[in-house]
mmCIF file of C-alpha atoms in Angstrom:
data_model
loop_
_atom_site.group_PDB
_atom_site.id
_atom_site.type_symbol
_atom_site.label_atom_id
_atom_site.label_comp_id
_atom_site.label_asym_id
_atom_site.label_seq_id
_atom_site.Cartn_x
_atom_site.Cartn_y
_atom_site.Cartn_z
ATOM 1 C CA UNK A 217 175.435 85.249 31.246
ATOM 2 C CA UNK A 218 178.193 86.974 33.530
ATOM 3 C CA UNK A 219 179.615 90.310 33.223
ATOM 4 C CA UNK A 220 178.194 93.403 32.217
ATOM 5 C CA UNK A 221 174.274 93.958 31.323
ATOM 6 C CA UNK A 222 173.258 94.420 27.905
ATOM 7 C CA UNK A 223 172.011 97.318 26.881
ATOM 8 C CA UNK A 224 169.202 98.251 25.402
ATOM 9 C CA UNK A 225 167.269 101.126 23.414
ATOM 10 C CA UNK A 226 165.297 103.118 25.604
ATOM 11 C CA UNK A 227 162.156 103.669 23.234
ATOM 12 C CA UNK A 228 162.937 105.480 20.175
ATOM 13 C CA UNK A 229 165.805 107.318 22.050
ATOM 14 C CA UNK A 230 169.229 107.272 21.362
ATOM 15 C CA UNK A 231 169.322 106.217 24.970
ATOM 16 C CA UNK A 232 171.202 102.763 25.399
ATOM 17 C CA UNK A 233 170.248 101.726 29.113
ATOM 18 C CA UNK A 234 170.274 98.610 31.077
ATOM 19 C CA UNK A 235 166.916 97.040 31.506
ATOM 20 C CA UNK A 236 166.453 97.426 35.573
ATOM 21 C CA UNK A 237 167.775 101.243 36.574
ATOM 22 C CA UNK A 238 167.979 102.015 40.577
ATOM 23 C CA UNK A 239 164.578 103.724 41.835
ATOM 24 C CA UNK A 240 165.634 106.215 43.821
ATOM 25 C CA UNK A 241 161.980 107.007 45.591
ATOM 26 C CA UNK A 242 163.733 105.453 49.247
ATOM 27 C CA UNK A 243 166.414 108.060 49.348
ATOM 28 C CA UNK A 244 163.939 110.336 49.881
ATOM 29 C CA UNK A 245 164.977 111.278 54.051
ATOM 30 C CA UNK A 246 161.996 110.918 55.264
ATOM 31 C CA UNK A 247 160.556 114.173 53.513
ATOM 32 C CA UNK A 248 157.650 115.883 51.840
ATOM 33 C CA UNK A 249 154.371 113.797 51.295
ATOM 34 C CA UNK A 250 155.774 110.685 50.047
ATOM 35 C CA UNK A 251 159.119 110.489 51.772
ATOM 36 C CA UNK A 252 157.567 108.487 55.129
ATOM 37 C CA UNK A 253 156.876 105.960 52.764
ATOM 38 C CA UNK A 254 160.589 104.574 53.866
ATOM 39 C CA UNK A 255 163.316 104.776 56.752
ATOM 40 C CA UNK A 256 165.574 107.357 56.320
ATOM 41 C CA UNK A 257 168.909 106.535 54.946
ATOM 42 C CA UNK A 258 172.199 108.025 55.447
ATOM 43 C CA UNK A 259 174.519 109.340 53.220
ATOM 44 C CA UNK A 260 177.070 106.491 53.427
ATOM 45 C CA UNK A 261 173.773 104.234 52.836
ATOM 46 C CA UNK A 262 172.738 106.035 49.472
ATOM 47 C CA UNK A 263 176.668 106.400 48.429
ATOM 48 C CA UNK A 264 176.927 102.259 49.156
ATOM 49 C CA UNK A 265 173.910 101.529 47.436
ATOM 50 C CA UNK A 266 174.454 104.014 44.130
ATOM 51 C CA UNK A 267 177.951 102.157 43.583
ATOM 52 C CA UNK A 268 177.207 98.741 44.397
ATOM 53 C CA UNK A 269 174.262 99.224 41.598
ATOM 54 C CA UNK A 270 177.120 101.233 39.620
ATOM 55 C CA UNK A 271 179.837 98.433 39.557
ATOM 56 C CA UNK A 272 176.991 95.815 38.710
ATOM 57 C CA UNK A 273 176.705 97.960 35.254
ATOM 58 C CA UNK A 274 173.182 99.480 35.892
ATOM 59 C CA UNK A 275 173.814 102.854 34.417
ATOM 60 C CA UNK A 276 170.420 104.766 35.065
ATOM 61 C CA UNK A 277 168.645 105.964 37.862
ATOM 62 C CA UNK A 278 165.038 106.796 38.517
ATOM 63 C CA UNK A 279 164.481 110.002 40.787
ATOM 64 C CA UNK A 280 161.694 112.866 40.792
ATOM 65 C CA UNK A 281 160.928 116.308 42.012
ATOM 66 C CA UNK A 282 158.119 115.077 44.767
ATOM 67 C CA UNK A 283 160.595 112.179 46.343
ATOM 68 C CA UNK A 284 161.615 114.251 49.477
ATOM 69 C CA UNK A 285 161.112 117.905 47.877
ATOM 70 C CA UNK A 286 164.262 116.915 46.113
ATOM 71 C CA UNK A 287 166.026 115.453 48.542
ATOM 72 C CA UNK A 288 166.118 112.168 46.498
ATOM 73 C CA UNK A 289 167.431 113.911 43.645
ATOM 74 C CA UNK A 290 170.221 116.065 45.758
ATOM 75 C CA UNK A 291 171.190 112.449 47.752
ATOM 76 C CA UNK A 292 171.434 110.987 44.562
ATOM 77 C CA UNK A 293 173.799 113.359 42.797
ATOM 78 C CA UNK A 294 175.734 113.890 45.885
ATOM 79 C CA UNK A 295 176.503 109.762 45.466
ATOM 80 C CA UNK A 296 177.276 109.669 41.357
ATOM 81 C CA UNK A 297 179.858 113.105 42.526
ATOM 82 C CA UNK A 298 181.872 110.583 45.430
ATOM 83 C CA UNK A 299 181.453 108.076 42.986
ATOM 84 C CA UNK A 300 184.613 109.618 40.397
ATOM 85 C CA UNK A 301 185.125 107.777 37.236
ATOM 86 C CA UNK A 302 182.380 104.598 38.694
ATOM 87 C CA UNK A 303 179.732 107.272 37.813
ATOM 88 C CA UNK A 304 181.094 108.044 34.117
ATOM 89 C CA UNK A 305 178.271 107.609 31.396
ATOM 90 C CA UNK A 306 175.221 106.871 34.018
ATOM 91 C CA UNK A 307 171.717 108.197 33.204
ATOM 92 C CA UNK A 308 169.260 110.401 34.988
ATOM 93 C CA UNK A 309 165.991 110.270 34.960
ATOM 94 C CA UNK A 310 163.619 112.720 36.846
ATOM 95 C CA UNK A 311 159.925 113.870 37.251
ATOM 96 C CA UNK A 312 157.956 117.354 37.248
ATOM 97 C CA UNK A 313 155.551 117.155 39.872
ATOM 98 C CA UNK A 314 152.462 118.331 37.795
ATOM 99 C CA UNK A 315 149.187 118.311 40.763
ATOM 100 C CA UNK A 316 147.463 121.802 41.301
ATOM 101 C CA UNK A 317 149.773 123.287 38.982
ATOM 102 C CA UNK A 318 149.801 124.523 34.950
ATOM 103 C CA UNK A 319 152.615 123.602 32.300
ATOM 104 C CA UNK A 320 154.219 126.573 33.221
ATOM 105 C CA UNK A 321 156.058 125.598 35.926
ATOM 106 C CA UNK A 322 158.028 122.758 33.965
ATOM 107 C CA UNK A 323 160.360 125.749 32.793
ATOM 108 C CA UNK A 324 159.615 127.664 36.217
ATOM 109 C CA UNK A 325 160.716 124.437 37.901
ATOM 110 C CA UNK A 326 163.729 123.049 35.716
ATOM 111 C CA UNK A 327 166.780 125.249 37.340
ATOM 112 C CA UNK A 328 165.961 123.984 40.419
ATOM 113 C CA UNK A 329 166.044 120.066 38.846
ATOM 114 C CA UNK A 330 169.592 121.062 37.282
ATOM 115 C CA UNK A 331 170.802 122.755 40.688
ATOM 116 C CA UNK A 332 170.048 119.728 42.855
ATOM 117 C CA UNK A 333 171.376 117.528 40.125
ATOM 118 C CA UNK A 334 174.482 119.313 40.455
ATOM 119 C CA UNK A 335 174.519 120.303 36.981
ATOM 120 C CA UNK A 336 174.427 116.585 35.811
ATOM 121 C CA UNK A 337 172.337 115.962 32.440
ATOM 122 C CA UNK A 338 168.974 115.135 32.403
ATOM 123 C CA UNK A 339 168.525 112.254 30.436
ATOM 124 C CA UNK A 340 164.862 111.546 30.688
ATOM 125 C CA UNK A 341 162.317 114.611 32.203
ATOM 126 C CA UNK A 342 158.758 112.944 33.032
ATOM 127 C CA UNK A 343 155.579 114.387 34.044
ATOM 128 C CA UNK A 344 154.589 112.409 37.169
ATOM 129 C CA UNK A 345 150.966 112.032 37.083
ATOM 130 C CA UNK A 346 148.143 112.754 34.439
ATOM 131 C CA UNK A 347 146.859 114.876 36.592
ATOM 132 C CA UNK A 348 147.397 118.854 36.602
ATOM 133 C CA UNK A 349 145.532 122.377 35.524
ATOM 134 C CA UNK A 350 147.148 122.058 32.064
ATOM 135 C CA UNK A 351 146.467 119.953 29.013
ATOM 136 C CA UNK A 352 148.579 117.471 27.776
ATOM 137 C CA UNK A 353 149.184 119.540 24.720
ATOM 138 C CA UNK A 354 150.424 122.165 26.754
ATOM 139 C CA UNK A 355 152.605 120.359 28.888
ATOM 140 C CA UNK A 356 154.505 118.354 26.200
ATOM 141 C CA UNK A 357 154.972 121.979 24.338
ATOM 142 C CA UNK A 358 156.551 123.442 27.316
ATOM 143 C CA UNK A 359 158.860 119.657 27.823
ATOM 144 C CA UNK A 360 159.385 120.374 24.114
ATOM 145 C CA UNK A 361 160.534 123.563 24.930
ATOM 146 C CA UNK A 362 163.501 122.531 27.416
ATOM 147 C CA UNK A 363 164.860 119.777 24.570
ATOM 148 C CA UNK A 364 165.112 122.505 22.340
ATOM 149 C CA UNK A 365 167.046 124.474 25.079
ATOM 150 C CA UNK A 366 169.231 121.883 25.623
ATOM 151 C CA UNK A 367 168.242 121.477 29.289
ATOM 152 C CA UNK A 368 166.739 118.063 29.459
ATOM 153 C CA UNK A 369 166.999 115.211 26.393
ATOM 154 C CA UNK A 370 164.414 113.258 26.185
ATOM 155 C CA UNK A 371 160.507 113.423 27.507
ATOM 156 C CA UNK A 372 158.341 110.958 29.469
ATOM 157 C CA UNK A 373 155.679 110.232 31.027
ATOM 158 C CA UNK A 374 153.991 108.545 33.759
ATOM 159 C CA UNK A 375 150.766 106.777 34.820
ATOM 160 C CA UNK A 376 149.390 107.847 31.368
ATOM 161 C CA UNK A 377 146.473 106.145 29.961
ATOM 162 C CA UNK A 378 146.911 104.514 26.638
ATOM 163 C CA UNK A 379 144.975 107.517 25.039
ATOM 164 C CA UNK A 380 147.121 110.468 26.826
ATOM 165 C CA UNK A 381 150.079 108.593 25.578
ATOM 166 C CA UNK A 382 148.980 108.642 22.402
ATOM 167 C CA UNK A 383 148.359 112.114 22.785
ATOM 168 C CA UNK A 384 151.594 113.110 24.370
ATOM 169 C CA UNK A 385 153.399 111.291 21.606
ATOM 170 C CA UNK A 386 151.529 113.205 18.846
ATOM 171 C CA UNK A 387 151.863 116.906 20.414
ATOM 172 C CA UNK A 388 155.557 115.758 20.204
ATOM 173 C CA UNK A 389 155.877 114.816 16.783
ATOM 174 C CA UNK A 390 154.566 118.118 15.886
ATOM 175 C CA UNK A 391 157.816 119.239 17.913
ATOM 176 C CA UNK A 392 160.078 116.774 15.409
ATOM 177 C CA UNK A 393 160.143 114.658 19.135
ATOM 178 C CA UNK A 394 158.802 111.535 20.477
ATOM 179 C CA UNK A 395 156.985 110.231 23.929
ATOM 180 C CA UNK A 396 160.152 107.894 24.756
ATOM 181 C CA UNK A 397 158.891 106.102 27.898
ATOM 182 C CA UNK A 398 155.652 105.940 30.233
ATOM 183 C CA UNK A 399 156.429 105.045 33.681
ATOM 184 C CA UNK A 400 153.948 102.874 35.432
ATOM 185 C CA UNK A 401 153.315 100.163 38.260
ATOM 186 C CA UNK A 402 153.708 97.047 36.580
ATOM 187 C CA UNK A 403 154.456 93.488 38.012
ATOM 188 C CA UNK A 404 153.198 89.790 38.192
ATOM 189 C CA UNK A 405 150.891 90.681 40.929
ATOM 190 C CA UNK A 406 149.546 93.877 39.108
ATOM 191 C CA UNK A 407 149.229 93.482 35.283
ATOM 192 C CA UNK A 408 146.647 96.162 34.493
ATOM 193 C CA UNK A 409 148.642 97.590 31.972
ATOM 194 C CA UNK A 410 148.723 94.133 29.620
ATOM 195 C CA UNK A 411 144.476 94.645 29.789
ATOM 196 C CA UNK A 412 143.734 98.294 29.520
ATOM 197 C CA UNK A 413 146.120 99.279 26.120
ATOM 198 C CA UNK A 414 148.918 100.778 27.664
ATOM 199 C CA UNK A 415 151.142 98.058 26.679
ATOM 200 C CA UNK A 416 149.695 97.245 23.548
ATOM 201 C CA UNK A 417 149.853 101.132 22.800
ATOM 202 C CA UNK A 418 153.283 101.173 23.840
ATOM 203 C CA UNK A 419 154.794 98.493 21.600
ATOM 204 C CA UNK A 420 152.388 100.363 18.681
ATOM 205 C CA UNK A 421 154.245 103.377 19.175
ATOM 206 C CA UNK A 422 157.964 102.393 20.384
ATOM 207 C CA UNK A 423 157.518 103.810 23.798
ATOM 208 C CA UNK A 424 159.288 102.785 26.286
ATOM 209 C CA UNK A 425 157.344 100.642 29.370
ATOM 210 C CA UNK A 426 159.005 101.748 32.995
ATOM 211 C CA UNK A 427 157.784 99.589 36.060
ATOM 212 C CA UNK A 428 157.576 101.194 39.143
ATOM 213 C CA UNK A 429 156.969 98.632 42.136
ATOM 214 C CA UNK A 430 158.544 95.790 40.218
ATOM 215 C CA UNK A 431 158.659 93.996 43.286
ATOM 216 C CA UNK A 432 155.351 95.116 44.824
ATOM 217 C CA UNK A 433 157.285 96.435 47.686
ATOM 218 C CA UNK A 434 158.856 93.045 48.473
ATOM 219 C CA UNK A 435 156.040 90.618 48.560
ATOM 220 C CA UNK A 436 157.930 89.020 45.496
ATOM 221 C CA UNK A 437 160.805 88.333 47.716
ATOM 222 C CA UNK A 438 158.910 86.103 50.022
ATOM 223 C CA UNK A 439 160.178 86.882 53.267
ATOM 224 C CA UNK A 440 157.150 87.948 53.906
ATOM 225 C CA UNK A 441 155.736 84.832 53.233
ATOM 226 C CA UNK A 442 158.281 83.201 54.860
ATOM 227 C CA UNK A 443 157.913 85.568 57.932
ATOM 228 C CA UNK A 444 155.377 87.592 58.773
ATOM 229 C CA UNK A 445 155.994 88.562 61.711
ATOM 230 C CA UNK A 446 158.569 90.863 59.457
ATOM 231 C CA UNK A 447 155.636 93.218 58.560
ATOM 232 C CA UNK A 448 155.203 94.157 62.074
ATOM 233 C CA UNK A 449 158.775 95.631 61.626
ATOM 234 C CA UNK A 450 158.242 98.189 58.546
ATOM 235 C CA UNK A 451 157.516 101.490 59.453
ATOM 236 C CA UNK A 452 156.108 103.131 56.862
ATOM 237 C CA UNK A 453 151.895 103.058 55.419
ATOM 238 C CA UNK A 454 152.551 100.166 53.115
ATOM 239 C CA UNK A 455 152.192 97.776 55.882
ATOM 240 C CA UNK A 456 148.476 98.527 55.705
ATOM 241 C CA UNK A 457 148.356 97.392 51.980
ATOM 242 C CA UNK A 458 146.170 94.544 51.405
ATOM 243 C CA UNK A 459 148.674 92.460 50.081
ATOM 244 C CA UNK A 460 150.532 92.804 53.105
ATOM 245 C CA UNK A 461 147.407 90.839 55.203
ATOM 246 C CA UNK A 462 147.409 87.293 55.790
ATOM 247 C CA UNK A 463 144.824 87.146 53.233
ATOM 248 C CA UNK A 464 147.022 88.813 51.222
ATOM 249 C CA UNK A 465 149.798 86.647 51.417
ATOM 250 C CA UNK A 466 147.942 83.678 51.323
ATOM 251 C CA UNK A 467 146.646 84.430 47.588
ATOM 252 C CA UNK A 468 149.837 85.361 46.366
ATOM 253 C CA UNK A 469 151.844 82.325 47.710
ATOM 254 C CA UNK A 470 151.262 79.768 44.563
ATOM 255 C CA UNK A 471 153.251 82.707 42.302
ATOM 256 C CA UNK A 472 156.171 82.606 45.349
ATOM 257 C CA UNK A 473 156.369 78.755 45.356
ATOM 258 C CA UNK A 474 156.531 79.124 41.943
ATOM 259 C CA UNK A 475 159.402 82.025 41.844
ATOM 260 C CA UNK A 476 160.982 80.095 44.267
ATOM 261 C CA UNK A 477 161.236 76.674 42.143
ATOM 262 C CA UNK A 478 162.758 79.035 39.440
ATOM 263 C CA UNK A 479 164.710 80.417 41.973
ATOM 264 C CA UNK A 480 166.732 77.209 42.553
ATOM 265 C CA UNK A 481 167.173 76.235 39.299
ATOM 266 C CA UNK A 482 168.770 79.599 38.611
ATOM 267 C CA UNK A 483 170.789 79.576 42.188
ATOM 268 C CA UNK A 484 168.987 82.716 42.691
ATOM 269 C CA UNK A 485 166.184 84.250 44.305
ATOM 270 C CA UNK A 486 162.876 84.945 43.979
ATOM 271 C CA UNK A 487 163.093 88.652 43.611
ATOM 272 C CA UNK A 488 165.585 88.151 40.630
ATOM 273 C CA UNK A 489 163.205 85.696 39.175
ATOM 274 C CA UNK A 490 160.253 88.160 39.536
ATOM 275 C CA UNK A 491 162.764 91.186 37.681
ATOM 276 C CA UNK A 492 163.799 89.073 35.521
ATOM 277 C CA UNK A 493 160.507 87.743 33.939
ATOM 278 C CA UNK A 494 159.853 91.972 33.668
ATOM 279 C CA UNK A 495 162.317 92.390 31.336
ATOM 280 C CA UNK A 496 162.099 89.384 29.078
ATOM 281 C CA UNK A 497 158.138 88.982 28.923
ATOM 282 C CA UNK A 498 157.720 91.674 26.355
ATOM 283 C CA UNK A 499 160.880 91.581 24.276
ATOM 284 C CA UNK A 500 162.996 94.905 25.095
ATOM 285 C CA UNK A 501 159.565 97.139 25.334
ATOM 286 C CA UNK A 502 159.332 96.939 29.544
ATOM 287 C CA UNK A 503 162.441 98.080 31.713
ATOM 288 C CA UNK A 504 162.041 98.026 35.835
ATOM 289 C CA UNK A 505 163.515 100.546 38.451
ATOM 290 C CA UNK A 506 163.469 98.270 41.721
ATOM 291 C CA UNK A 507 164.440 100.670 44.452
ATOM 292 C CA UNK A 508 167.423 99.440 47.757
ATOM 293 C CA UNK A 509 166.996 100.388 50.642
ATOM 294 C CA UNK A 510 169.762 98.507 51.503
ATOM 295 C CA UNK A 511 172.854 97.275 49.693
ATOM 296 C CA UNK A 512 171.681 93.568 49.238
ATOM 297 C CA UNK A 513 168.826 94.437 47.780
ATOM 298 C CA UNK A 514 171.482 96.555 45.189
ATOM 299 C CA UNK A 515 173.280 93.296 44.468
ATOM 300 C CA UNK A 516 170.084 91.555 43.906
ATOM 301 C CA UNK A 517 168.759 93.686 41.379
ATOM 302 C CA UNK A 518 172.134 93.847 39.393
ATOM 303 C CA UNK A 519 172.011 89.823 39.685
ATOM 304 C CA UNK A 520 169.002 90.121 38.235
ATOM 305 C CA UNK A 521 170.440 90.899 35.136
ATOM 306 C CA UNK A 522 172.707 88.000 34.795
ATOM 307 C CA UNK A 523 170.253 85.375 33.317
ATOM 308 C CA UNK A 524 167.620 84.741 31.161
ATOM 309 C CA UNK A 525 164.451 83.101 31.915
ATOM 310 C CA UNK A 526 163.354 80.659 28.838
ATOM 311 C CA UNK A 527 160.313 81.345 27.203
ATOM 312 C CA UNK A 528 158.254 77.902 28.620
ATOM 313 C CA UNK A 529 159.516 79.525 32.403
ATOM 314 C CA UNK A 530 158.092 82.944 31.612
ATOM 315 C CA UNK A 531 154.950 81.352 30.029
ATOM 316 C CA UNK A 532 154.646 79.247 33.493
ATOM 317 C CA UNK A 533 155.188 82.028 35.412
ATOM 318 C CA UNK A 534 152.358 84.157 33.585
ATOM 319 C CA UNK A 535 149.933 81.338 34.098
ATOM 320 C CA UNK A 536 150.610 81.321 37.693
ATOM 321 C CA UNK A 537 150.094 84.995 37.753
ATOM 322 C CA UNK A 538 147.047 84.786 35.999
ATOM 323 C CA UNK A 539 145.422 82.620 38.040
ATOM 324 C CA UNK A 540 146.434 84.326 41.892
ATOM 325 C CA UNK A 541 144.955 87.555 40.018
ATOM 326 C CA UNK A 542 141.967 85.946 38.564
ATOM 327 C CA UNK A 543 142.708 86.534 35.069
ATOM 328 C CA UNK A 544 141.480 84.759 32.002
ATOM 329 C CA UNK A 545 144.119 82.604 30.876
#
């Protein structure tokens, strides 16, 4: 398939979104507590990467509150403005930081969202973690709270537990709402969420599955495989990661032989293989929001969306999975 994406239904949302959005977590400048996590990138970087992802037809994008104390969000924004008429009908998505706080600062919190978003909708508000000094109840009564106001659209969540979601999702029905997506790390070398009912729960309901480290930071791609003298290079803490160790590597490389025989039948790459299989394994429940650091990584994500993997190559590709992780097959 060539041209544009196809879009799909973002939950039970009115929400019609390509399957792989732009994670926004790198343009983060190096700030707050998860902003060393990458290499700072400049505004000409962000502004190349947002419209090489724009002219590819992904029209969403994945930022939150904590990625650089907003810095991701006001980098972002600052890009879909220089952008013009490229940026016309794209999608933002954001996150209220919710540790060591109560529900009460989703409203105390939400001008400042809108401010750094330069006044651009907020398609999708999510709470960021489960964790917080406020119930779920309470904190999908005050997200409940800013639909009604008109100041966000639509409510998610992330890295929920099958139960909260379930929870979420009824405290908004009472609210004439719904939970439209749960955000969560999700890829073939981490597939928790296929064992412990969030993804069951998920297609139950009609929420929405977001994966966050699609990729698992690039091991998917290979190169590290290929290279490994490149982890020496990366400067932030996820060169410490165990999957990052020769060990590591090792365990994982009968899933990248595999993603890369797929890779040449497809004239590909691995990494599209590896997004790909994402968004076809589970019908149109699971979308992915691959970050770029760089503007090749942009094009490969929005390649990504030009095939379909058949359902004998996804089933392969689970098997393989299954096995480097140990899993009953």
């Amino acid at each position: 398939m060539d041209g544009k994406p196809v879009l799909r239904k973002l939950g039970s949302s009115n929400l019609q979104l390509t399957p792989l959005g732009l994670g926004c977590w790198q343009f983060s400048n190096g700030q707050g507590m998860v902003g060393k996590f990458w290499p700072v990138l400049g505004k000409d970087d962000v502004l190349r990467i947002v419209q090489t992802s724009l002219k590819g037809g992904i029209n969403w994008f994945d930022t939150a509150e904590v990625y650089g104390k907003g810095q991701s969000e006001q980098m972002l924004a600052a890009a879909l403005r220089e952008s013009g008429s490229l940026a016309d009908g794209s999608h933002i998505a954001t996150k209220w930081w919710p540790v060591f706080r109560t529900a009460s600062s989703i409203a105390g919190t939400i001008e400042e969202r809108i401010r750094l978003l330069e006044n651009r909708t907020i398609h999708l508000h999510q709470v960021h973690q489960p964790y917080s000094f406020s119930s779920v109840a309470s904190q999908m009564t005050a997200m409940a709270q800013l639909v009604k106001q008109g100041k966000i659209q639509n409510v998610g969540v992330s890295n929920f537990s099958a139960a909260k979601m379930r929870e979420a999702d009824r405290v908004l029905r009472e609210h004439g709402l719904r939970l439209i997506s749960n955000q969560v790390k999700y890829s073939l070398l981490d597939r928790r969420i296929e064992h412990n009912g969030i993804l069951e729960t998920a297609k139950e309901l009609g929420i929405a599955i977001i994966a966050y480290s699609p990729l698992e930071q690039g091991i998917l791609s290979g190169k590290f495989h290929k290279n490994p003298d490149l982890i020496k290079a990366i400067t932030g803490p996820r060169k410490w990661a165990s999957a990052f160790r020769a060990s590591g590597l090792q365990k994982s490389k009968p899933l990248i032989d595999q993603l890369e025989a797929l890779a040449y039948t497809y004239d590909s790459s691995p990494t599209q293989i590896a997004l790909n299989y994402l968004i076809h394994a589970h019908g149109e429940t699971v979308f992915a929001i691959p970050g770029a650091s760089k503007v090749h990584h942009a094009e490969e994500n929005v390649k990504a969306m030009q095939f379909t993997l058949t359902e004998d190559e996804i089933q392969s590709l689970s098997d393989v999975s299954n096995r480097v992780l140990n899993l009953n097959t």
